[in-house]
Coordinates of C-alpha atoms and ligand atoms in Angstrom, one line a residue:
X1482 CA -88.0 63.0 -36.6
X1483 CA -85.3 60.3 -36.2
X1484 CA -84.1 60.1 -32.7
X1485 CA -80.6 61.4 -33.9
X1486 CA -82.1 64.3 -35.4
X1487 CA -84.2 65.0 -32.4
X1488 CA -81.3 64.9 -30.0
X1489 CA -79.7 67.6 -32.4
X1490 CA -82.8 69.6 -32.4
X1491 CA -82.8 69.5 -28.5
X1492 CA -79.1 70.4 -28.4
X1493 CA -79.5 73.2 -30.7
X1494 CA -82.7 74.5 -28.7
X1495 CA -80.8 74.3 -25.5
X1496 CA -77.8 76.2 -26.9
X1497 CA -79.9 78.8 -28.3
X1498 CA -82.0 79.1 -25.0
X1499 CA -78.7 79.3 -23.0
X1500 CA -77.3 82.1 -25.5
X1501 CA -80.7 83.9 -25.0
X1502 CA -80.5 83.8 -21.3
X1503 CA -76.6 84.6 -21.4
X1504 CA -77.6 87.8 -23.3
X1505 CA -80.3 88.5 -21.0
X1506 CA -78.1 88.1 -17.9
X1507 CA -75.6 90.4 -19.7
X1508 CA -78.2 93.2 -20.2
X1509 CA -79.5 92.7 -16.7
X1510 CA -79.2 95.2 -14.0
X1511 CA -76.6 93.7 -11.7
X1512 CA -78.1 95.7 -8.8
X1513 CA -81.9 95.0 -9.7
X1514 CA -82.5 93.5 -6.2
X1515 CA -81.1 96.3 -4.2
X1516 CA -81.5 99.5 -6.3
X1517 CA -84.9 100.6 -4.9
X1518 CA -84.1 99.9 -1.4
X1519 CA -80.8 101.9 -1.7
X1520 CA -82.7 104.9 -3.2
X1521 CA -85.3 104.6 -0.4
X1522 CA -82.6 104.7 2.2
X1523 CA -80.9 107.7 0.5
X1524 CA -84.4 109.4 0.8
X1525 CA -84.8 108.4 4.5
X1526 CA -81.6 110.2 5.4
X1527 CA -82.3 113.4 3.5
X1528 CA -81.6 116.1 6.0
X1529 CA -83.7 119.0 7.0
X1530 CA -82.0 122.2 5.9
X1531 CA -81.4 124.8 8.5
X1532 CA -82.6 128.1 7.4
X1533 CA -81.3 131.4 8.8
X1534 CA -82.4 134.9 7.8
X1535 CA -79.4 137.1 7.0
X1536 CA -79.2 140.8 6.3
X1537 CA -76.4 142.8 4.4
X1538 CA -73.8 144.4 6.4
X1539 CA -73.2 147.5 4.3
X1540 CA -72.5 149.0 0.9
X1541 CA -69.1 148.3 -0.7
X1542 CA -67.2 150.2 -3.6
X1543 CA -65.4 147.8 -6.0
X1544 CA -62.1 149.3 -6.7
X1545 CA -59.5 148.2 -9.3
X1546 CA -56.3 147.2 -7.8
X1547 CA -53.7 145.4 -9.5
X1548 CA -52.4 143.7 -6.4
X1549 CA -55.8 142.3 -5.5
X1550 CA -57.1 139.0 -6.6
X1551 CA -58.2 139.1 -10.1
X1552 CA -57.7 142.9 -10.0
X1553 CA -60.6 144.0 -8.0
X1554 CA -61.1 144.6 -4.1
X1555 CA -64.2 145.4 -2.1
X1556 CA -63.9 148.6 0.0
X1557 CA -66.4 149.4 2.6
X1558 CA -68.6 152.4 1.5
X1559 CA -71.2 152.9 4.2
X1560 CA -74.2 151.4 5.8
X1561 CA -77.4 150.1 4.3
X1562 CA -79.3 153.3 5.4
X1563 CA -77.6 154.9 2.6
X1564 CA -79.3 152.5 0.0
X1565 CA -82.6 152.3 1.9
X1566 CA -83.1 156.1 2.5
X1567 CA -82.7 157.0 -1.0
X1568 CA -84.4 156.8 -4.5
X1569 CA -82.9 154.2 -6.7
X1570 CA -82.3 155.2 -10.4
X1571 CA -79.7 155.5 -13.1
X1572 CA -77.4 157.5 -10.6
X1573 CA -77.0 154.7 -8.1
X1574 CA -77.3 151.9 -10.4
X1575 CA -74.5 149.4 -10.0
X1576 CA -74.4 149.7 -6.2
X1577 CA -73.0 146.6 -4.5
X1578 CA -74.3 145.3 -1.2
X1579 CA -72.1 143.2 1.0
X1580 CA -73.5 140.3 3.1
X1581 CA -70.1 139.9 4.9
X1582 CA -70.1 136.1 4.3
X1583 CA -70.6 133.5 1.7
X1584 CA -74.3 132.5 1.8
X1585 CA -76.5 129.9 0.0
X1586 CA -80.1 130.3 -0.4
X1587 CA -82.9 132.7 -1.5
X1588 CA -82.8 136.5 -1.8
X1589 CA -85.9 138.7 -1.1
X1590 CA -86.1 142.4 -2.1
X1591 CA -88.7 144.9 -1.1
X1592 CA -89.3 147.9 -3.2
X1593 CA -91.5 150.9 -2.5
X1594 CA -92.7 154.1 -4.0
X1595 CA -90.9 157.2 -2.7
X1596 CA -92.6 160.0 -4.7
X1597 CA -95.6 160.4 -6.9
X1598 CA -97.5 157.3 -8.8
X1599 CA -95.9 154.5 -10.5
X1600 CA -97.0 154.9 -14.1
X1601 CA -94.8 152.3 -15.8
X1602 CA -93.1 149.2 -14.8
X1603 CA -89.6 149.1 -13.5
X1604 CA -86.8 146.8 -14.2
X1605 CA -83.6 145.7 -12.2
X1606 CA -80.9 143.4 -12.6
X1607 CA -79.5 141.7 -9.6
X1608 CA -76.2 139.9 -10.0
X1609 CA -74.8 137.7 -7.1
X1610 CA -71.1 137.2 -6.9
X1611 CA -68.8 135.0 -4.8
X1612 CA -65.7 137.3 -5.4
X1613 CA -65.4 141.0 -6.5
X1614 CA -64.2 140.5 -10.0
X1615 CA -67.2 138.3 -10.7
X1616 CA -69.3 141.4 -10.5
X1617 CA -67.0 143.6 -12.3
X1618 CA -66.4 141.7 -15.4
X1619 CA -69.0 141.7 -18.2
X1620 CA -70.6 138.3 -18.8
X1621 CA -71.4 139.0 -22.4
X1622 CA -70.4 138.1 -25.2
X1623 CA -69.8 135.0 -22.9
X1624 CA -66.7 133.1 -23.9
X1625 CA -67.0 130.3 -21.5
X1626 CA -67.3 126.6 -22.2
X1627 CA -70.1 125.8 -19.7
X1628 CA -73.6 127.3 -19.7
X1629 CA -74.0 131.1 -19.7
X1630 CA -76.9 130.6 -17.3
X1631 CA -74.7 129.4 -14.3
X1632 CA -73.8 133.1 -14.1
X1633 CA -76.1 134.6 -11.4
X1634 CA -77.6 137.7 -13.0
X1635 CA -81.3 137.8 -12.6
X1636 CA -83.4 140.5 -14.2
X1637 CA -86.8 141.4 -12.4
X1638 CA -89.6 143.5 -13.8
X1639 CA -92.1 145.1 -11.3
X1640 CA -95.4 146.5 -12.2
X1641 CA -97.0 147.3 -8.8
X1642 CA -95.6 148.8 -5.7
X1643 CA -95.0 148.0 -2.9
X1644 CA -93.7 144.6 -3.9
X1645 CA -91.6 142.0 -1.9
X1646 CA -89.9 139.8 -4.5
X1647 CA -88.1 136.5 -3.8
X1648 CA -85.7 135.5 -6.7
X1649 CA -87.0 131.8 -7.5
X1650 CA -83.3 130.8 -8.1
X1651 CA -81.1 129.5 -5.3
X1652 CA -78.0 131.6 -5.3
X1653 CA -74.5 131.3 -3.7
X1654 CA -72.7 134.6 -3.1
X1655 CA -71.3 137.3 -0.9
X1656 CA -71.8 140.4 -2.9
X1657 CA -75.1 141.6 -4.6
X1658 CA -74.9 144.1 -7.5
X1659 CA -78.1 146.0 -8.3
X1660 CA -78.3 147.7 -11.6
X1661 CA -81.2 150.0 -12.8
X1662 CA -82.4 149.0 -16.1
X1663 CA -85.4 151.2 -16.5
X1664 CA -88.3 153.0 -14.8
X1665 CA -90.5 156.0 -15.6
X1666 CA -89.0 159.4 -14.9
X1667 CA -92.5 160.6 -13.4
X1668 CA -92.0 158.7 -10.1
X1669 CA -89.3 157.7 -7.7
X1670 CA -88.9 154.3 -5.9
X1671 CA -86.6 152.8 -3.4
X1672 CA -85.1 149.6 -2.1
X1673 CA -86.7 149.4 1.4
X1674 CA -85.1 146.1 2.4
X1675 CA -82.9 143.2 1.3
X1676 CA -82.9 139.9 3.1
X1677 CA -81.5 136.4 2.6
X1678 CA -82.8 133.0 3.8
X1679 CA -79.5 130.9 4.0
X1680 CA -79.5 127.2 4.2
X1681 CA -77.2 124.5 5.1
X1682 CA -77.7 121.0 6.5
X1683 CA -75.0 121.6 9.3
X1684 CA -76.4 121.6 12.7
X1685 CA -73.1 121.3 14.9
X1686 CA -70.5 124.0 15.9
X1687 CA -67.1 122.1 15.6
X1688 CA -64.9 122.1 18.7
X1689 CA -62.4 124.9 18.8
X1690 CA -58.8 124.3 17.8
X1691 CA -56.1 124.0 20.7
X1692 CA -55.0 127.5 22.0
X1693 CA -51.5 127.0 20.6
X1694 CA -52.8 126.9 16.9
X1695 CA -51.2 129.7 14.9
X1696 CA -53.6 132.5 13.7
X1697 CA -53.1 131.3 10.0
X1698 CA -54.0 127.9 10.7
X1699 CA -57.0 129.2 12.6
X1700 CA -58.0 131.2 9.5
X1701 CA -57.5 128.3 7.2
X1702 CA -59.7 126.1 9.4
X1703 CA -62.5 128.7 9.8
X1704 CA -62.5 129.3 5.9
X1705 CA -62.4 125.6 5.2
X1706 CA -65.4 125.0 7.6
X1707 CA -67.4 127.8 6.0
X1708 CA -66.6 126.2 2.6
X1709 CA -67.8 122.7 3.8
X1710 CA -70.9 124.2 5.4
X1711 CA -71.9 125.9 2.3
X1712 CA -71.5 122.7 0.2
X1713 CA -73.5 120.6 2.7
X1714 CA -76.9 120.9 1.5
X1715 CA -79.3 118.0 1.1
X1716 CA -76.3 116.1 -0.6
X1717 CA -72.7 117.1 -0.5
X1718 CA -72.7 119.5 -3.4
X1719 CA -69.5 120.2 -5.2
X1720 CA -70.2 123.8 -5.3
X1721 CA -73.3 125.6 -4.4
X1722 CA -72.9 128.1 -7.2
X1723 CA -71.9 125.4 -9.8
X1724 CA -72.4 122.5 -10.4
X1725 CA -74.6 122.0 -7.4
X1726 CA -74.5 118.3 -7.6
X1727 CA -73.1 115.2 -5.9
X1728 CA -69.8 114.1 -7.5
X1729 CA -68.0 111.1 -5.9
X1730 CA -64.5 112.8 -5.7
X1731 CA -65.9 115.8 -3.9
X1732 CA -67.9 113.7 -1.6
X1733 CA -65.1 111.7 -0.7
X1734 CA -63.1 114.6 0.5
X1735 CA -66.2 116.4 2.0
X1736 CA -66.9 113.3 4.0
X1737 CA -63.4 113.1 5.5
X1738 CA -63.6 116.8 6.6
X1739 CA -67.2 116.1 8.0
X1740 CA -65.8 113.2 10.1
X1741 CA -63.7 115.7 12.0
X1742 CA -65.9 118.7 12.2
X1743 CA -69.7 118.6 11.7
X1744 CA -70.2 114.8 12.2
X1745 CA -73.2 114.8 10.0
X1746 CA -72.8 111.0 9.2
X1747 CA -76.5 110.6 7.7
X1748 CA -75.4 112.9 4.9
X1749 CA -72.5 110.8 4.1
X1750 CA -74.6 107.7 4.3
X1751 CA -77.4 109.3 2.1
X1752 CA -74.9 110.1 -0.6
X1753 CA -73.2 106.6 -0.7
X1754 CA -76.6 105.1 -1.0
X1755 CA -77.7 107.5 -3.6
X1756 CA -74.8 106.9 -5.7
X1757 CA -75.1 103.2 -5.5
X1758 CA -78.7 103.4 -6.4
X1759 CA -77.9 105.4 -9.6
X1760 CA -75.0 103.2 -10.8
X1761 CA -75.1 101.8 -14.3
X1762 CA -76.6 98.5 -15.0
X1763 CA -73.2 96.9 -15.3
X1764 CA -72.6 97.9 -11.6
X1765 CA -70.0 100.5 -12.4
X1766 CA -70.7 104.1 -10.9
X1767 CA -71.5 107.3 -12.5
X1768 CA -69.2 110.1 -11.2
X1769 CA -72.0 112.5 -10.4
X1770 CA -75.7 112.6 -9.8
X1771 CA -78.6 115.1 -9.3
X1772 CA -81.2 115.2 -6.9
X1773 CA -84.1 116.8 -8.7
X1774 CA -86.6 116.4 -10.0
X1775 CA -85.9 112.9 -8.7
X1776 CA -82.4 111.4 -8.1
X1777 CA -80.9 110.7 -11.4
X1778 CA -77.3 110.2 -12.7
X1779 CA -75.5 112.1 -15.1
X1780 CA -73.8 109.5 -17.4
X1781 CA -70.3 110.2 -16.6
X1782 CA -67.5 107.5 -16.8
X1783 CA -64.7 109.0 -14.5
X1784 CA -62.5 106.2 -13.5
X1785 CA -60.7 107.6 -10.6
X1786 CA -64.0 108.5 -9.0
X1787 CA -65.3 104.8 -9.2
X1788 CA -62.3 103.9 -7.3
X1789 CA -62.6 106.7 -4.6
X1790 CA -66.3 105.5 -3.9
X1791 CA -64.6 102.4 -2.1
X1792 CA -62.4 104.6 -0.2
X1793 CA -65.0 106.9 0.7
X1794 CA -67.2 103.9 1.9
X1795 CA -64.3 102.4 3.9
X1796 CA -63.6 105.7 5.6
X1797 CA -67.4 106.1 6.4
X1798 CA -67.5 102.5 7.9
X1799 CA -64.2 103.2 9.8
X1800 CA -65.5 106.5 11.3
X1801 CA -69.0 105.4 12.2
X1802 CA -68.8 101.7 12.9
X1803 CA -71.9 101.6 10.6
X1804 CA -71.4 97.9 9.3
X1805 CA -74.8 97.6 8.0
X1806 CA -74.4 100.4 5.4
X1807 CA -70.9 99.0 4.6
X1808 CA -72.4 95.4 4.1
X1809 CA -75.4 96.8 1.9
X1810 CA -72.9 98.7 -0.3
X1811 CA -70.3 96.0 -0.4
X1812 CA -71.3 94.7 -3.8
X1813 CA -70.8 98.1 -5.3
X1814 CA -67.3 98.5 -3.9
X1815 CA -66.4 94.9 -5.1
X1816 CA -67.9 95.6 -8.5
X1817 CA -65.6 98.7 -9.0
X1818 CA -62.6 96.4 -8.8
X1819 CA -63.5 95.0 -12.2
X1820 CA -61.9 98.2 -13.6
X1821 CA -58.8 97.4 -12.0
X1822 CA -58.9 93.8 -13.2
X1823 CA -59.8 94.8 -16.8
X1824 CA -56.9 97.3 -17.3
X1825 CA -54.1 95.5 -15.3
X1826 CA -51.7 94.1 -17.9
X1827 CA -49.7 90.8 -17.3
X1828 CA -46.7 92.6 -16.2
X1829 CA -48.6 94.4 -13.4
X1830 CA -48.8 97.7 -15.1
X1831 CA -52.2 99.3 -15.7
X1832 CA -53.0 99.8 -19.5
X1833 CA -53.2 103.6 -19.1
X1834 CA -53.5 104.2 -22.9
X1835 CA -56.6 102.0 -23.1
X1836 CA -58.1 103.2 -19.8
X1837 CA -57.5 106.8 -21.1
X1838 CA -59.5 105.9 -24.3
X1839 CA -62.3 104.4 -22.6
X1840 CA -62.6 106.6 -19.6
X1841 CA -62.4 110.0 -18.4
X1842 CA -59.2 109.8 -16.3
X1843 CA -59.3 113.0 -14.2
X1844 CA -57.0 113.5 -11.3
X1845 CA -56.7 117.3 -11.6
X1846 CA -57.6 120.4 -13.7
X1847 CA -54.3 120.6 -15.3
X1848 CA -53.5 120.6 -19.0
X1849 CA -50.5 118.3 -19.9
X1850 CA -50.7 116.4 -16.7
X1851 CA -49.5 112.6 -17.6
X1852 CA -51.7 110.4 -15.7
X1853 CA -50.0 106.9 -16.0
X1854 CA -48.4 107.1 -12.7
X1855 CA -51.3 108.6 -10.9
X1856 CA -53.6 105.8 -12.3
X1857 CA -51.2 103.1 -11.3
X1858 CA -51.1 104.6 -7.8
X1859 CA -54.7 105.0 -7.3
X1860 CA -55.3 101.6 -8.4
X1861 CA -53.0 100.2 -5.8
X1862 CA -54.5 102.5 -3.2
X1863 CA -58.0 101.4 -4.1
X1864 CA -57.0 97.6 -3.9
X1865 CA -55.5 98.3 -0.4
X1866 CA -58.3 100.4 0.8
X1867 CA -61.0 98.0 -0.5
X1868 CA -59.2 95.1 1.3
X1869 CA -59.3 97.2 4.5
X1870 CA -63.0 97.8 4.1
X1871 CA -63.5 94.0 3.6
X1872 CA -61.6 93.5 6.8
X1873 CA -63.9 95.7 8.6
X1874 CA -66.9 93.8 7.1
X1875 CA -65.6 90.3 7.6
X1876 CA -65.4 89.9 3.7
X1877 CA -61.8 89.2 3.1
X1878 CA -62.6 85.9 1.7
X1879 CA -64.6 87.2 -1.1
X1880 CA -61.5 89.4 -2.3
X1881 CA -58.6 87.0 -1.2
X1882 CA -56.7 87.9 -4.2
X1883 CA -56.2 91.6 -3.4
X1884 CA -53.2 91.6 -1.4
X1885 CA -51.2 89.7 -4.0
X1886 CA -52.9 91.7 -6.8
X1887 CA -51.8 95.0 -5.3
X1888 CA -48.3 93.7 -4.5
X1889 CA -48.0 92.9 -8.3
X1890 CA -49.0 96.3 -9.3
X1891 CA -46.8 98.0 -6.6
X1892 CA -43.9 95.9 -7.8
X1893 CA -44.4 96.7 -11.4
X1894 CA -44.8 100.4 -10.6
X1895 CA -41.4 100.5 -8.7
X1896 CA -39.7 98.8 -11.5
X1897 CA -41.1 100.9 -14.4
X1898 CA -41.8 104.3 -12.8
X1899 CA -39.1 104.8 -10.1
X1900 CA -35.9 106.8 -11.4
X1901 CA -33.2 105.7 -9.0
X1902 CA -30.9 108.2 -10.1
X1903 CA -33.1 111.3 -9.5
X1904 CA -35.1 109.7 -6.7
X1905 CA -38.5 110.8 -8.5
X1906 CA -41.2 108.7 -10.1
X1907 CA -41.7 109.4 -13.7
X1908 CA -45.0 109.1 -15.8
X1909 CA -45.7 108.3 -19.2
X1910 CA -43.5 108.2 -22.5
X1911 CA -41.9 111.6 -21.6
X1912 CA -41.1 110.4 -18.2
X1913 CA -43.0 113.4 -16.9
X1914 CA -42.3 114.5 -13.3
X1915 CA -45.3 116.0 -11.5
X1916 CA -46.6 116.4 -7.9
X1917 CA -49.5 114.1 -8.8
X1918 CA -47.3 111.1 -9.7
X1919 CA -45.3 111.6 -6.6
X1920 CA -48.3 111.8 -4.4
X1921 CA -50.0 108.8 -5.8
X1922 CA -46.9 106.8 -5.8
X1923 CA -46.5 107.5 -2.1
X1924 CA -50.1 107.1 -1.1
X1925 CA -50.3 103.6 -2.6
X1926 CA -47.1 102.5 -0.8
X1927 CA -45.1 102.0 -4.0
X1928 CA -42.6 104.4 -2.4
X1929 CA -40.8 103.4 0.7
X1930 CA -40.5 106.0 3.4
X1931 CA -36.9 107.1 2.6
X1932 CA -37.9 107.1 -1.2
X1933 CA -41.0 109.1 -0.6
X1934 CA -39.1 111.8 1.5
X1935 CA -36.3 111.9 -1.0
X1936 CA -38.9 112.4 -3.9
X1937 CA -41.0 114.9 -2.0
X1938 CA -37.8 116.9 -0.9
X1939 CA -36.4 117.0 -4.5
X1940 CA -39.8 118.0 -6.2
X1941 CA -39.6 121.8 -5.4
X1942 CA -36.1 121.9 -7.0
X1943 CA -37.4 120.3 -10.4
X1944 CA -38.1 123.4 -12.5
X1945 CA -40.4 121.6 -15.0
X1946 CA -42.4 119.4 -12.4
X1947 CA -46.0 119.7 -13.2
X1948 CA -47.8 121.4 -10.1
X1949 CA -51.1 120.8 -9.0
X1950 CA -53.7 122.8 -10.9
X1951 CA -56.6 122.7 -8.2
X1952 CA -57.0 122.3 -4.5
X1953 CA -58.2 118.8 -5.1
X1954 CA -54.9 117.6 -6.3
X1955 CA -53.2 119.7 -3.6
X1956 CA -55.0 117.5 -1.0
X1957 CA -53.3 114.3 -2.3
X1958 CA -50.0 116.2 -2.2
X1959 CA -50.5 117.2 1.5
X1960 CA -51.7 113.7 2.4
X1961 CA -48.4 112.4 0.8
X1962 CA -46.3 114.7 2.7
X1963 CA -48.0 113.5 6.0
X1964 CA -47.7 109.9 5.0
X1965 CA -44.0 110.2 4.3
X1966 CA -43.6 111.9 7.8
X1967 CA -42.7 115.4 6.5
X1968 CA -44.8 117.1 8.9
X1969 CA -43.3 120.5 8.7
X1970 CA -43.4 120.6 4.9
X1971 CA -47.0 119.5 5.0
X1972 CA -47.9 122.5 7.3
X1973 CA -45.9 124.9 5.3
X1974 CA -47.5 123.5 2.0
X1975 CA -50.9 124.2 3.5
X1976 CA -50.1 127.6 4.7
X1977 CA -48.5 128.6 1.5
X1978 CA -51.5 127.3 -0.7
X1979 CA -54.7 127.8 1.3
X1980 CA -53.2 130.5 3.3
X1981 CA -52.4 132.1 -0.2
X1982 CA -56.1 132.1 -1.0
X1983 CA -56.9 133.8 2.3
X1984 CA -54.3 136.5 1.7
X1985 CA -56.1 137.1 -1.7
X1986 CA -59.4 137.7 0.1
X1987 CA -60.9 134.3 0.0
X1988 CA -63.8 133.7 2.7
X1989 CA -64.6 130.3 1.1
X1990 CA -62.0 128.2 -0.7
X1991 CA -62.0 128.0 -4.5
X1992 CA -62.4 125.3 -7.2
X1993 CA -59.1 126.0 -9.0
X1994 CA -56.3 128.2 -7.6
X1995 CA -53.0 128.7 -9.3
X1996 CA -50.8 131.1 -7.2
X1997 CA -49.4 132.6 -10.4
X1998 CA -52.6 132.7 -12.3
X1999 CA -55.6 134.4 -10.6
X2000 CA -57.8 134.0 -13.9
X2001 CA -57.1 130.3 -14.4
X2002 CA -60.3 128.6 -15.5
X2003 CA -61.1 125.1 -16.8
X2004 CA -64.2 126.6 -18.6
X2005 CA -62.6 129.5 -20.6
X2006 CA -64.0 132.2 -18.3
X2007 CA -63.0 132.8 -14.7
X2008 CA -66.4 134.1 -13.4
X2009 CA -67.9 130.8 -14.1
X2010 CA -65.4 129.1 -11.6
X2011 CA -66.8 128.1 -8.3
X2012 CA -65.4 130.0 -5.5
X2013 CA -66.8 127.9 -2.7
X2014 CA -65.8 124.5 -3.7
X2015 CA -66.1 121.2 -1.8
X2016 CA -62.9 119.6 -2.6
X2017 CA -61.1 122.8 -1.3
X2018 CA -62.3 122.3 2.3
X2019 CA -59.9 119.4 3.2
X2020 CA -57.5 121.5 5.4
X2021 CA -60.3 121.1 8.0
X2022 CA -59.6 117.3 7.8
X2023 CA -55.9 117.6 8.1
X2024 CA -55.8 120.4 10.9
X2025 CA -58.2 118.4 13.1
X2026 CA -56.9 114.9 12.4
X2027 CA -53.3 115.7 13.0
X2028 CA -53.4 118.3 15.8
X2029 CA -49.6 117.3 16.5
X2030 CA -48.7 118.8 13.1
X2031 CA -51.2 121.7 12.6
X2032 CA -52.3 122.8 16.0
X2033 CA -48.9 123.4 17.6
Ligands
LIG415 C1 -65.7 120.0 -11.7 C2 -66.8 119.7 -10.7 C3 -66.4 118.7 -9.6 C4 -65.5 117.7 -10.0 C5 -65.5 117.5 -11.5 C6 -64.6 116.5 -11.9 O1 -66.2 120.3 -12.9 O2 -67.1 120.9 -10.1 O3 -66.0 119.4 -8.5 O4 -65.6 116.6 -9.3 O5 -65.2 118.7 -12.2

C-alpha cells in the first residue's frame, strides 16, 4: 500500500470509528452512571404504610334525587346490627354499607351459617364505590374507554362456612354494596362482620387552622387533607382507585400540599428519585411510573409534566434545604430544558404545532382547549423556576443563558398573544380566550400585575372563555389570582369550586369537576372517574401557605 493510500485508509478508518462511537453515544443511556443509585435511593425512602382497622358505621339507602350529585344520595337507614342479625338472601341483596369516610386498603368479610347445613356454594358480589351514583349505575355493557376492570366489583364464591375472606384487591371507597348472586334454599347464612384495613403513609396530624377561618374554608381544608392522605401511599398516587400510579403533574401538586401539611419529605424525595431513575435513555422523563412488580415507567411523553418535574424539584429543595437531592437530580432538570430549546423558534415563540404533533401536550381535561399560550407560559415558568433551582444549588453558571432565553420568550408572548384592546391573552389561530391561557401568561410573568388583574377581572364576563375542565387547571387559575394580588377573588373562586364539590357531598375531591355537568368524564363513563384525586388536594396548599387570604 502506498503511503498516500495508507493515509487515506487510516483517515477512512478513523472517520468510520468516530461515526460508530457517535452512534453509540447517541444510543447510550445518558443517565447510565446514576440510574442504579437513583432507584436504590427511591427504595431506601419507601415509607412504611400506617394501617388502621376500620368498621362500617351503618347501613344506607341510596335514593334517587335529581338535586343530588349525579342524581343519587345516601340516606342513613340503620345500624350494622340490622345486617349482622339477619340472614342474607335475595331479599336484602343490594344492601349498602357506609364506612363514613373514604378509605384505601383491604376489605375482610366474615360469613356464618344461620340455619341448617350448607349444601351448595354461595356467591356474592361486593361493589366498592367512592360516590353513591357509582353503586347505582349498571357497569355493563361497559361504555368506557379505560379498562372495565378499574370498576371495583368483586365476586366471591364460598364453599365452606364459617369463612373469613379478604378480597385480594386493594380498593378505594366509602360505600360497599353487597349483592346476593346465589345460594341453596336449604340453608341460611349471614354476614357476621365486615372490617377494613386502611392504609396511608401519612403519620402526622397537621396543625389546626386559625380560629378566624370560615367554616367553609375549614371544610375545604379537611376534605383536601383527606384527599391527600388517601393518595399518599408508598408513592404519591394520582388516585387510589385509579390510576394508582405516580404521575409527575399530580406529584408536583401533592408535594406542594404536603409541604404545608403532612411534611412527609421522604415521600417526595422517593418519587423524585424514582421518576429520574425511570427516565428515557435520552434523559427526558416519562410522565408516569408504576411501582410493581418493580419500579418501571409507562412510556408517556407528556411535555408539560417534563417541565413540572423541574418545578417540583425546586420546590422540594426550597422547602427542605436538601441540596444533596437537588444536586443528584440536577442533571435531570437540566436535561428537560432541551425541550424548550428544541421547540423555541427564532422569534421567541414556541413551535406549538410541532410540539403538539410530537408530544402529548396536556394542561387539562378540556376538549377544545387551545394550548399555544399555556405552552408558551409553562415554558417561561419552567425556565425561571429552573434558574431558581440553579441558584439554590450554585449551578447558575451551567445555565447562564436562561434569563435571556426566558426574556426572549416572554417578550414574544407579550407581542403575539396579548390583545391590548380586550386586555386578554389569546391562544392559537382562532385567538381563543381561556382561563388556562390567562393563568399561564400570568404565572410566567408575561403579564404585568396591572395587565394580570385586568385580564382576570375581565374573564368571567367573556361568555365564550374556555373554563377549566378539572381541578388540576383550577389550581393554576387560583395561583394566578394570588400572583396578581386578587386575594378576595382567589378565596371566592376556591369557595365556589371546591366548596361546590362539598355541597354536592364530596368527602374527598374529584378528578374532574364541572359545576354544570355532574357526569363529565374524560373516559366516556363517569363511574370510572376517580373521586379521590391527588391534583384536587391543592386548597390545602393555598389555605395554609396564605393564611392572610384564606384563614381570616
Ligand atoms: C389522568 C391521571 C392523572 C393525570 C393524567 C394526565 O388520567 O389520573 O391524574 O396526571 O391523567
